[in-house]
Amino acid sequence: MPLKNHAGTSEASEENLLWYCHPAVEWNEALPIGNGRLGAMVFGGIAQERLQINEDSIWHGLPRDRCNPDALPAVPVIRKLLADGYIPEAERLAMLALSGVPEHPSHYSLAGDLFIELDDHEGTLAEYRRELDLDAAVCRIFYSQGGAKYCREYISSAADQVIVCHMSTDNPSGMSGRIRLCRDRFSTRVGHDGDSNLWLEAGSLEGDGVAFTMFAQVKTQGGKTKAFGQFVSFEQAQEITITISIATSFRHADHRAMAVSYLEAVSVLSWDDILNRHMCEHRFYFRRCDLNFKSSSERSLTSRSLPTDVRLAALTENGDDVGLVELYFHYGRYLLLGCSRPESLPANLQGIWNEHFVPPWGSKYTININTEMNYWPAEKANLGECHLPLLDLLERMLPNGQRVAQKMYGCRGFVAHHNTDIWGDCAPVDLWMPATFWPMGAAWLCLHLWEHWQYSYNREFLNRAWPLMREAALFFLDFLVPLPDGRLVTSPSSSPENTYLLPNGQGGCLCFGPSMDSQILHALFIACIEASSILERDGELAKSFADTLARLPRPQIGQFGQLMEWPFDYEEQEPGHRHISHLFALYPGEQISLKNDIELAEACRTTLNKRLAMGGGHTGWSKAWIINLWARLGEGNTAWDNIIDLLRKSTLPNLFDNHPPFQIDGNFGGTAGILELLVRDTRGVIELLPALPSALSEGEARGLRAKGGFELDFAWRAGNLEWLNLKSFQGVSCTIGYGSKLAVTDESGQRIATNSPDVYLTSFSTQKGFSYHLVPTDS
């Protein structure tokens, strides 16, 4: 257990704790803290500590119009080439005439590092422990040296918009040392104000980007401070509080004054006050939801007492550490709260945590799967507010996407391709044929707006979201082209990042009518038709959406029994490809239902088996998608095997997802997959325990959300539901799916009438704000 000292003992529960017996050697072992806007990676060093710091709006590059001026006349030529089967010629022209000019938008960058250097800390360590308390959102370091005990605590406070490190010791001589801020060779100005404040000011990279100011303030108890150049030194302090504030030109014209104001606001508070304000704010969100997987396995119970990295390594020998899967689930919720909050930017490819000036793939918003996957668990895990930054981003994208739609394609509405950035860039990105010319990014993102409405029934939100949904769908009324049989398809497009084989053995990417496009449009048009009806707006346009919906291609089954990915039954150049785009209709979509579309569901199963047999799921996020797909197919044990594989093969020592390199989408996709084992929420039915694996035969869930504005608490034993408590926030009718009928009683114990011709469904009316108790019954 953690060391005792005058600063107290950690009261963290082992179920919500990552902990280690050594400092982080590299970035992938450091522990993340975040408040949505500000993030840091804590290494836990002794003589020298490193905090690698991020702020969500520090990006290199400024907004610009990247539309290719030669796109509009080229589009009909490319379409004809595709229709006539001249794939290489269509791809060559697309690369020349449709690519963005220049090809790259902005990319994410970093704020810098805070180093803490301690004197007289070169001796032998004892009782070292480094931990991340998910429930309190506090990272702690405990150790003993020279007979003295030391404790450090780190938070990124959303309540006060600062990062704080608090250090304490029972050493009578206190602590002496220094801190410094740096940004490697890209730091433009570093200095100090007085004897306790360091500052760093910079623009991103060559000055083309977001400018910012970062401050680090040192306060001591029982010691003194002195500033020298880019250092603040401290001597013989019993306690040290280091507060970091950052403000950027993205949000504030005078970012330096704003950074100062953050410091001034928090300077009147004690460490205990700062910590308590932080924990209360975090727990308001984090404690809404809980999962408890009960395992009687001796090995699983024993593993709870092991350090997290040791537990992770042990999965190579056994796969029954149920507690580690539970911890991984809670870590996913913690990470989402850490990198996506109201008024922050959305979670990017690395959430918010990035140590590179030029990160892999620019750490942008990759919107052909990765950004969307970041939000798969948000609603069901009762973190709907974390979804809101996507609405803000889409509103920045809208005017850009309207300009791209008109200038590139001559269409009304709003379009985006497979990437966007902080400024909402919507033009094609990169010069990579498998991905660049896919036009479905805005359409897929807008489905997340509809999902938030389905869980919240917040009419004000839907009114704000409607113009985005409408414009995204409107684009396709003009963009779709008819096939000879009357069906409407996208052209040009691709199936994200995959390549098909032509009969002559040549590979192709560009095509018309890839299956995923029609599946996304099927979901978008249905959402728009329903939203129009709810809001009583744009009725005539909704009729056009309905007419177009009726002409979309439906999913088709290929010669091997698989779901077809392209309009022709092509073979794949890479049969084990990481993207599984054509199964969108199964998950996250609802077009294919296990119970109602048996042949198509079987084709999805065949597709998955084929992909996995050829090495699929070899990236973390792809494995996470596969978990959700197996869960939708009711294959709980297979989904469980893939969860264990995700941990074994694609998870870093700090439990970050490993693409490789680190991408956070696998963490969020894995978290969603665990939820999907317990609750399937599609087509107006809330199905309980639809894919429960044998490893999770007993457990309890609290605070899960379901569409229609419901909150669920339930328990199960020996694989069977024991009870369900359901609270209705909107007063709409509810349908529960389970293996038998359920008896329903209200808060007073009065039996509620139910109705459904299906023995597996229990339907009943609810009242807003009321709770209901359900138990299995044979009657």
PDB file of C-alpha atoms in Angstrom, residues 522 554-555 557 585-586 589-605 632-634 680-687 735 737 756-758 760-761:
ATOM      1  CA  HIS A 522     -29.105   5.246 -44.817  1.00  0.00           C
ATOM      2  CA  ARG A 554     -28.827  -2.221 -49.718  1.00  0.00           C
ATOM      3  CA  PRO A 555     -25.985  -4.373 -48.325  1.00  0.00           C
ATOM      4  CA  ILE A 557     -23.715 -10.752 -50.007  1.00  0.00           C
ATOM      5  CA  ALA A 585     -24.365  -1.199 -40.844  1.00  0.00           C
ATOM      6  CA  LEU A 586     -23.859  -3.707 -38.028  1.00  0.00           C
ATOM      7  CA  GLY A 589     -24.994   1.533 -37.347  1.00  0.00           C
ATOM      8  CA  GLU A 590     -28.288  -0.303 -36.828  1.00  0.00           C
ATOM      9  CA  GLN A 591     -29.226  -1.202 -40.392  1.00  0.00           C
ATOM     10  CA  ILE A 592     -28.298  -4.887 -39.895  1.00  0.00           C
ATOM     11  CA  SER A 593     -29.965  -6.574 -36.930  1.00  0.00           C
ATOM     12  CA  LEU A 594     -28.963  -9.966 -35.575  1.00  0.00           C
ATOM     13  CA  LYS A 595     -32.594 -10.995 -35.092  1.00  0.00           C
ATOM     14  CA  ASN A 596     -34.244  -9.332 -38.068  1.00  0.00           C
ATOM     15  CA  ASP A 597     -31.609  -9.600 -40.812  1.00  0.00           C
ATOM     16  CA  ILE A 598     -30.334 -13.118 -40.305  1.00  0.00           C
ATOM     17  CA  GLU A 599     -28.656 -13.608 -43.686  1.00  0.00           C
ATOM     18  CA  LEU A 600     -26.884 -10.250 -43.585  1.00  0.00           C
ATOM     19  CA  ALA A 601     -25.794 -10.832 -39.986  1.00  0.00           C
ATOM     20  CA  GLU A 602     -24.344 -14.186 -41.043  1.00  0.00           C
ATOM     21  CA  ALA A 603     -22.491 -12.439 -43.878  1.00  0.00           C
ATOM     22  CA  CYS A 604     -21.008 -10.050 -41.299  1.00  0.00           C
ATOM     23  CA  ARG A 605     -19.868 -13.060 -39.252  1.00  0.00           C
ATOM     24  CA  ARG A 632     -23.534  -7.052 -31.885  1.00  0.00           C
ATOM     25  CA  LEU A 633     -23.533 -10.588 -33.291  1.00  0.00           C
ATOM     26  CA  GLY A 634     -24.175 -12.010 -29.817  1.00  0.00           C
ATOM     27  CA  ARG A 680     -27.453  -3.443 -26.850  1.00  0.00           C
ATOM     28  CA  ASP A 681     -29.504  -0.356 -27.593  1.00  0.00           C
ATOM     29  CA  THR A 682     -30.852  -0.443 -31.171  1.00  0.00           C
ATOM     30  CA  ARG A 683     -34.102  -0.053 -33.087  1.00  0.00           C
ATOM     31  CA  GLY A 684     -36.012   1.108 -30.006  1.00  0.00           C
ATOM     32  CA  VAL A 685     -35.164  -1.930 -27.868  1.00  0.00           C
ATOM     33  CA  ILE A 686     -32.855  -1.987 -24.835  1.00  0.00           C
ATOM     34  CA  GLU A 687     -31.454  -5.531 -24.744  1.00  0.00           C
ATOM     35  CA  THR A 735     -39.085  -1.722 -24.411  1.00  0.00           C
ATOM     36  CA  GLY A 737     -35.326  -7.158 -24.464  1.00  0.00           C
ATOM     37  CA  SER A 756     -45.618  -7.088 -26.351  1.00  0.00           C
ATOM     38  CA  PRO A 757     -46.463 -10.058 -28.574  1.00  0.00           C
ATOM     39  CA  ASP A 758     -42.819 -11.155 -28.402  1.00  0.00           C
ATOM     40  CA  TYR A 760     -38.528 -11.764 -25.255  1.00  0.00           C
ATOM     41  CA  LEU A 761     -39.746  -8.153 -25.103  1.00  0.00           C
TER      42      LEU A 761
END
